[in-house]
Coordinates of C-alpha atoms and ligand atoms in Angstrom, one line a residue:
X1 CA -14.8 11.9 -32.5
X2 CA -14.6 14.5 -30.1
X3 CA -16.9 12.9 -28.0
X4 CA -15.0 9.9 -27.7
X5 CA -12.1 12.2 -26.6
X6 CA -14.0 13.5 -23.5
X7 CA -13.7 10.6 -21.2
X8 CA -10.2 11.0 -21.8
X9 CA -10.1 14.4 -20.8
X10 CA -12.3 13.9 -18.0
X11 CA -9.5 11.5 -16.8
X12 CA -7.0 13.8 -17.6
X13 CA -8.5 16.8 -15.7
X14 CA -8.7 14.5 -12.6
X15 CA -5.1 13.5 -13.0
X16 CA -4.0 16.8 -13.1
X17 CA -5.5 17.3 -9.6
X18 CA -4.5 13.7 -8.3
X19 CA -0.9 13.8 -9.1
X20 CA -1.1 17.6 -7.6
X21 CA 1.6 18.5 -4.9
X22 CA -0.9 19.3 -2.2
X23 CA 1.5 18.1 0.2
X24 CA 2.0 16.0 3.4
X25 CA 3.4 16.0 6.5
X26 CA 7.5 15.5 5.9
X27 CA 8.1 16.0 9.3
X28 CA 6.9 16.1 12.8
X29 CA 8.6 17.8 15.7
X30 CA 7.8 17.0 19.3
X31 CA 9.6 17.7 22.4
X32 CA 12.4 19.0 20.4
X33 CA 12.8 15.8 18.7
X34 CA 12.3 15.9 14.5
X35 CA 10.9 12.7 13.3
X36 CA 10.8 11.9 9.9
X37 CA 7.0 11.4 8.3
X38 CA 5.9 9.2 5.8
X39 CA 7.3 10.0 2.6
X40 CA 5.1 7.9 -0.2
X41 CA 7.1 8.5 -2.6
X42 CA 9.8 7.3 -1.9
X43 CA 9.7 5.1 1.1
X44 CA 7.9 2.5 -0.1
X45 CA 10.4 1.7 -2.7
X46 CA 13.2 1.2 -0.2
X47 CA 14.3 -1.9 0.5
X48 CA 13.5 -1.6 4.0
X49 CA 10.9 1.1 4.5
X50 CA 11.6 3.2 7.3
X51 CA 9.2 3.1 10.4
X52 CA 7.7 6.3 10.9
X53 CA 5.9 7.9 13.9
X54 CA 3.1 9.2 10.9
X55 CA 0.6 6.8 9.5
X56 CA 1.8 6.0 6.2
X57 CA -0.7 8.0 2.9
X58 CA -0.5 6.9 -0.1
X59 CA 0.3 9.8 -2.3
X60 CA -0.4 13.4 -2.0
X61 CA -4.1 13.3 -3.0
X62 CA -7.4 13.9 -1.3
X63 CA -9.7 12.1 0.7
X64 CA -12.9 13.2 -1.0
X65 CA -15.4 11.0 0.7
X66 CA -16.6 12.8 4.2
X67 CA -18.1 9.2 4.9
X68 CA -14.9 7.0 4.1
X69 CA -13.4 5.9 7.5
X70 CA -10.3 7.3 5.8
X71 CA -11.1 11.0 6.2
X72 CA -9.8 9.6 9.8
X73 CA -6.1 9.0 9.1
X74 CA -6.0 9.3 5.5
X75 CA -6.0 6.0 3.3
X76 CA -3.8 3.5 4.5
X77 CA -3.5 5.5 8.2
X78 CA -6.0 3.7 9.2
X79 CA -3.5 0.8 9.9
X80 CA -1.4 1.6 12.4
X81 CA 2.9 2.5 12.4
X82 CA 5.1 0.7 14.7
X83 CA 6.6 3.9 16.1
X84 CA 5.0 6.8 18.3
X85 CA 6.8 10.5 19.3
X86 CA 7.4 11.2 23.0
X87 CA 6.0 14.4 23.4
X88 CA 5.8 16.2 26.8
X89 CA 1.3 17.5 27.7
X90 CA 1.3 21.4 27.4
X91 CA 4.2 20.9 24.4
X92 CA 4.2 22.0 20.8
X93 CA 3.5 19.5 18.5
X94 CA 4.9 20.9 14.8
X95 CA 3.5 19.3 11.6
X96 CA 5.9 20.3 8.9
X97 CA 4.0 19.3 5.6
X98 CA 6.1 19.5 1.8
X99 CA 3.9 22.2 0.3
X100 CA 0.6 23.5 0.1
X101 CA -0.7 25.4 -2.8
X102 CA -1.1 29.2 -2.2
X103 CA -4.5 28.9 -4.0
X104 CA -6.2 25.8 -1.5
X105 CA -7.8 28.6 0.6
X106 CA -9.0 26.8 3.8
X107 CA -8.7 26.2 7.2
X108 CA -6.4 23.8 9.5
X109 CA -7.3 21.5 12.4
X110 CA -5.8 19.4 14.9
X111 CA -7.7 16.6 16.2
X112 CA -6.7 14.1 19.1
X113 CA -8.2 10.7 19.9
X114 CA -6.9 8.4 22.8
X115 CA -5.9 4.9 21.1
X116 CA -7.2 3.1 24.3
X117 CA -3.5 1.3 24.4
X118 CA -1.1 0.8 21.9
X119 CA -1.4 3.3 18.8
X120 CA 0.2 0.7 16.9
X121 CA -2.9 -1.8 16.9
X122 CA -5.5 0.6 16.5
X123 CA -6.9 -0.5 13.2
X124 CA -9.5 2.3 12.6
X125 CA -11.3 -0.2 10.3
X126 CA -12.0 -2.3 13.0
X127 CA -12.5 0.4 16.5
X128 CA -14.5 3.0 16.7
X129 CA -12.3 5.8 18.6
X130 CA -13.3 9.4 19.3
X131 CA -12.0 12.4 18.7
X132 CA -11.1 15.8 20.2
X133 CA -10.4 18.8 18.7
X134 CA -7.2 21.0 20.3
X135 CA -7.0 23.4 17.7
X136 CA -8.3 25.1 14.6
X137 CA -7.9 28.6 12.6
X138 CA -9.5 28.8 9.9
X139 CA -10.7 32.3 8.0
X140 CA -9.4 35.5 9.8
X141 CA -11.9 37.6 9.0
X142 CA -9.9 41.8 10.0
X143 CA -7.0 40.1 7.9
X144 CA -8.6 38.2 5.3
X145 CA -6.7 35.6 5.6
X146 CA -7.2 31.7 5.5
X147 CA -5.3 30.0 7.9
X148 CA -3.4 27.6 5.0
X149 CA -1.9 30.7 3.7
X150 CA -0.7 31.3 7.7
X151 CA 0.8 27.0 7.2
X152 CA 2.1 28.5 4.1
X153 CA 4.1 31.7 5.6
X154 CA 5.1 29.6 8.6
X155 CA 7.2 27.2 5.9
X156 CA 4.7 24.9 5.5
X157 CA 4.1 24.1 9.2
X158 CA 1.6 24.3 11.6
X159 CA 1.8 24.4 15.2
X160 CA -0.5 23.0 17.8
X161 CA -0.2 22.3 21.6
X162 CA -1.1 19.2 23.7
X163 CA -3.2 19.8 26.1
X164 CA -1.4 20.2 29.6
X165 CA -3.4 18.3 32.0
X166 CA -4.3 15.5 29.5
X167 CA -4.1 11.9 30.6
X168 CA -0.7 10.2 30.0
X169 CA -0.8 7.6 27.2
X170 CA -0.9 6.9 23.4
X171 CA -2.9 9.2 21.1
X172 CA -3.4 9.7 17.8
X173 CA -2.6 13.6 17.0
X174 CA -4.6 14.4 13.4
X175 CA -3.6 17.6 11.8
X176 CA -5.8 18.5 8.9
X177 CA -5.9 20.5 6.0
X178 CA -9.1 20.7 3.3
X179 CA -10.2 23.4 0.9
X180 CA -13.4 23.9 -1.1
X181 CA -12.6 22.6 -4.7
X182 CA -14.8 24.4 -7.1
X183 CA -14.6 22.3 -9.9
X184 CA -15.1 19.1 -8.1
X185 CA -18.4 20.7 -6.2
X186 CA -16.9 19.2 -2.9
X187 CA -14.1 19.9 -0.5
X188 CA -11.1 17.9 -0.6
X189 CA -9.7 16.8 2.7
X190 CA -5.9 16.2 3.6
X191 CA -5.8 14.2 7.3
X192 CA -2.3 13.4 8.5
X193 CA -1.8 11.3 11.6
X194 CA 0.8 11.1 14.2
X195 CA 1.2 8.1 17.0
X196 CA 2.6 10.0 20.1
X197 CA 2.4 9.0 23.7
X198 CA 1.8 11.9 26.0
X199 CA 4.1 12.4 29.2
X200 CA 3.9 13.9 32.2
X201 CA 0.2 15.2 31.7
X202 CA -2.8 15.2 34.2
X203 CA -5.7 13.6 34.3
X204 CA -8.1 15.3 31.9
X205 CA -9.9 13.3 29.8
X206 CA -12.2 14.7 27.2
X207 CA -16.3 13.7 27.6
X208 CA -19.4 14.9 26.0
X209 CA -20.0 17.2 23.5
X210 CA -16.5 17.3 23.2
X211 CA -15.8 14.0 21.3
X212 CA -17.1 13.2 17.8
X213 CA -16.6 10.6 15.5
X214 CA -14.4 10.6 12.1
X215 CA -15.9 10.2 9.5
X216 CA -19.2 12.3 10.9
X217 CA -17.8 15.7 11.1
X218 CA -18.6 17.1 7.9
X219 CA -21.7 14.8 7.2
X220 CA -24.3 17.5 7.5
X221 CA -22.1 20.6 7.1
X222 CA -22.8 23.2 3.8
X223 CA -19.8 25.2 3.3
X224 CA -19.8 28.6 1.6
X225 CA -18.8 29.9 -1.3
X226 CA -15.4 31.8 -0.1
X227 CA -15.4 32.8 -3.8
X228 CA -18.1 35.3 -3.5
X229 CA -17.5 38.9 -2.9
X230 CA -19.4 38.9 0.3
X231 CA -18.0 36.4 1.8
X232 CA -16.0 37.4 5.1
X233 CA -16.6 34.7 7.6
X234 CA -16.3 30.7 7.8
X235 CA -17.6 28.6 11.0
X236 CA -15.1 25.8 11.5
X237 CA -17.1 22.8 11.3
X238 CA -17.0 20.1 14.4
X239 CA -17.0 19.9 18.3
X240 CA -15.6 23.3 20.4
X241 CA -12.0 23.1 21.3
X242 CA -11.4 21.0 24.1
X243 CA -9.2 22.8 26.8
X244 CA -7.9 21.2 29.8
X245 CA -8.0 24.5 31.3
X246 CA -10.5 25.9 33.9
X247 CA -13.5 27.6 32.7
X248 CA -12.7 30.9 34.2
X249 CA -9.5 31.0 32.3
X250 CA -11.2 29.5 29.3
X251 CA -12.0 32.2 26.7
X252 CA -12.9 31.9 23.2
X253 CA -10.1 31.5 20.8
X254 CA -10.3 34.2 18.3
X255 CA -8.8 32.2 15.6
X256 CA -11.0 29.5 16.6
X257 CA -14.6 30.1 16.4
X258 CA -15.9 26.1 17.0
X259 CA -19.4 25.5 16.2
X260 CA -20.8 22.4 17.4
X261 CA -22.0 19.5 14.9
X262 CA -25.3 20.2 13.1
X263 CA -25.7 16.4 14.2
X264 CA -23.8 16.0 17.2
X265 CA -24.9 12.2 18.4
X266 CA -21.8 10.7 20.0
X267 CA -21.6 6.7 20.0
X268 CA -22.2 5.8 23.0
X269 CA -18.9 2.7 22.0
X270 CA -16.3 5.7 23.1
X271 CA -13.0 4.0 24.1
X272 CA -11.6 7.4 25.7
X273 CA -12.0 6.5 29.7
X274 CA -14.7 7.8 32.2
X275 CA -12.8 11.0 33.7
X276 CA -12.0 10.5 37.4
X277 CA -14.0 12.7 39.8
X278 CA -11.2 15.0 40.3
X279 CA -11.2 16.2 36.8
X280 CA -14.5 18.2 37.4
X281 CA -12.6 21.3 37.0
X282 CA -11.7 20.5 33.7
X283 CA -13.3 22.5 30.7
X284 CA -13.9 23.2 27.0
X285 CA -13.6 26.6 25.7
X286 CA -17.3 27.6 25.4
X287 CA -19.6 26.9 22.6
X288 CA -20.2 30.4 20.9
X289 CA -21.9 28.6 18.1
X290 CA -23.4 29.8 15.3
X291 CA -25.9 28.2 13.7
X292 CA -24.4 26.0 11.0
X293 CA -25.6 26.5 7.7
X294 CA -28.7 24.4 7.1
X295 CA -27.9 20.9 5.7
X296 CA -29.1 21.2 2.2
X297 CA -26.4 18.7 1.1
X298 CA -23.7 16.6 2.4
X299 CA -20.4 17.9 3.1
X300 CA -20.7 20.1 0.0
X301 CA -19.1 23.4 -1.0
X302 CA -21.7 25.8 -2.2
X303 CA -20.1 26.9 -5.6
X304 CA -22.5 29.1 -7.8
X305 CA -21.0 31.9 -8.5
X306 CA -19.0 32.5 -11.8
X307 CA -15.9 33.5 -10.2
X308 CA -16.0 30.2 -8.9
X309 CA -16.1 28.7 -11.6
X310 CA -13.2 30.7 -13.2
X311 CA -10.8 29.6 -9.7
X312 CA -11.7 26.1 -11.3
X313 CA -10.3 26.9 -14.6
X314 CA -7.1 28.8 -12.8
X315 CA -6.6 25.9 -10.3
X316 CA -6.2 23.4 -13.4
X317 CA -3.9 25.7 -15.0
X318 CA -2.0 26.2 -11.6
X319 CA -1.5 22.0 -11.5
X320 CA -0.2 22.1 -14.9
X321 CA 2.3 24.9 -14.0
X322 CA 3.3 23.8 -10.4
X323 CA 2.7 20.4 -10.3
Ligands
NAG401 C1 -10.6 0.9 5.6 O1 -11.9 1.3 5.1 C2 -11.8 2.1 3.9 C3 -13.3 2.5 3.6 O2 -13.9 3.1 4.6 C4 -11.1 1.5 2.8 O3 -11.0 2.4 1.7 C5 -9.7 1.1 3.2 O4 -9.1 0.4 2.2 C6 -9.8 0.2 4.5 N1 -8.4 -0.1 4.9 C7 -8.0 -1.3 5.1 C8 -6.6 -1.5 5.5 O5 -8.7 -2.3 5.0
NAG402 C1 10.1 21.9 6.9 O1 10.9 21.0 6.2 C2 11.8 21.6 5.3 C3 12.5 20.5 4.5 O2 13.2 19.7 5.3 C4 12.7 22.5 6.0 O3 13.6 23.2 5.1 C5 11.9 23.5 6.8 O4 12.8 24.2 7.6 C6 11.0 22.8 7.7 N1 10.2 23.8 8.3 C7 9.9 23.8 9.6 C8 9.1 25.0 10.2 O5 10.3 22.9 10.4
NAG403 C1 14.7 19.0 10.2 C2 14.4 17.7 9.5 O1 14.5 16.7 10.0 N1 14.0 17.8 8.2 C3 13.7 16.7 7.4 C4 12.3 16.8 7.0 O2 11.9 15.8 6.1 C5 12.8 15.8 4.9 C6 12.2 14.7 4.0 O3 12.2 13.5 4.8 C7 14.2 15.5 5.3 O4 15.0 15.5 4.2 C8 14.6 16.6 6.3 O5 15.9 16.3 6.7
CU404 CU1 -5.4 21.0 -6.2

């Protein structure tokens, strides 16, 4: 009897997760300009849905596969919007997401990737692209503080900047938010994608070491248990921040320690543009990178600990009272 009732529960417990307000982005603000986001809740039910400059999710829920070409642009982003956001290079780009829960400890990123064209065609199914990373924050290790509690003092928002001297065109700007679940043994990832095209930029185009694919980031990556008491540092997986700036003015971020990919082979099927000669002088911040944990396992969280295990327990009662 009871045993017949644990596939239920099983369902249950999962539900109670899925149907979770983690959040999305609501709204993005470029150039001054508030656009709408993709509401799934409630804009596909309209008679005419609206046409957004985000890539329309789904629901609220997590990607959980760090394979699934939607850990790119989230399930159904990888289809493209009819809409992008005018945003001026060297601008603020503001991703204003419904809620987070105070208990998702993690870091954000912000990832660009040139759509070669019009973002509206880009069917990530069907072209490879490659990515950049512009910023990241994740643990902050003199304030102990993860940066999705900063999104979450910041009313729900996070902030990133375009490069400055970034080739004019269409891009896709991917701000990202993932925690280590405990009870499902692997993080849960929340991509959010945003069609802009870039204005009155330069002529810096990201190469190298600084482009990676998505899915591939988080193939080979172990991350720690942040429940333990001795934890008090967190490498931010992927490629080093690209910066269109010169290496002399280039320092390391200190909210961004980057660490390069544990398995950092770039297709050589990049659609981002050779550079022209004259962007020579462009540079990413250095590469102070640790050595990423060794990859044991794929895109796991390492979750031994009791206390862990307890978070678990708290986090389903937190969905039941919150969500
Ligand atoms: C794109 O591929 C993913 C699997 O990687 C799949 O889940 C998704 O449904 C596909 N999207 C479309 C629109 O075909
Ligand atoms: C985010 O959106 C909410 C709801 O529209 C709004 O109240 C809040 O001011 C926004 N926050 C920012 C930083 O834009
Ligand atoms: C400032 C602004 O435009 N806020 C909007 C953010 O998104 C919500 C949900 O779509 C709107 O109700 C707000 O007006
Ligand atoms: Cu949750």
């Amino acid at each position: 009897m009871i045993a017949a009732f644990l596939p239920l529960l099983a369902i249950l417990l999962s539900a109670a997760d899925s149907v979770n307000a983690h959040g999305y982005v609501q709204n993005v603000t470029a150039s001054g300009q508030t656009y709408p986001g993709w509401l799934p809740f409630s804009d596909p039910y309209l008679a005419s849905p609206p046409v957004t400059v985000v890539r329309h999710v789904p629901s609220d829920g997590p990607i959980l596969d760090e394979t699934s070409n939607n850990l790119a642009c989230n399930v159904d982003g990888t289809q493209g919007t009819g809409k992008v956001a005018i945003i001026t290079a060297g601008s603020p780009i503001t991703f204003n997401w419904t809620v987070w829960p105070a208990d998702h400890l993690g870091p954000v990123s912000t990832y660009m990737a040139s759509c070669n064209g019009d973002c509206s065609k880009l069917d990530l199914n069907a072209t490879k692209v490659q990515w950049f990373k512009i910023d990241a924050a994740g643990y902050d290790s003199s304030k102990k503080q993860w940066a999705s509690t900063v999104l979450i003092n910041n009313g729900n928002s996070w902030t990133s900047t375009i490069p400055a001297s970034l080739t004019d065109g269409q891009y896709l700007v991917r701000n990202e938010m993932y925690y280590c679940s405990s009870r499902r043994r692997a993080p849960q990832y929340y991509p959010s994608c945003t069609q802009v095209q870039v204005t009155g930029g330069g002529n810096a185009n990201p190469t190298g070491s600084d482009l990676v694919s998505i899915p591939g980031i988080y193939n080979d990556v172990t991350f720690p248990d942040i429940w333990l008491d001795s934890f008090n540092s967190f490498t931010i997986p992927g490629p080093p921040l690209f910066s269109s700036k010169p290496p002399a003015n280039a320092g390391p971020s200190p909210s961004a320690s980057s660490a390069a990919p544990a398995s950092s082979s770039v297709p050589s099927s990049s659609v981002i543009s050779t550079p022209a000669p004259s962007s020579s002088s462009i540079a990413s911040s250095p590469v102070t990178a640790p050595t990423p944990p060794s990859p044991t396992s794929s895109g796991r969280c390492r979750t031994n600990s009791r206390r862990s295990e307890k978070l678990a327990r708290r986090h389903v009662g937190f969905s039941k009272r919150h969500h």
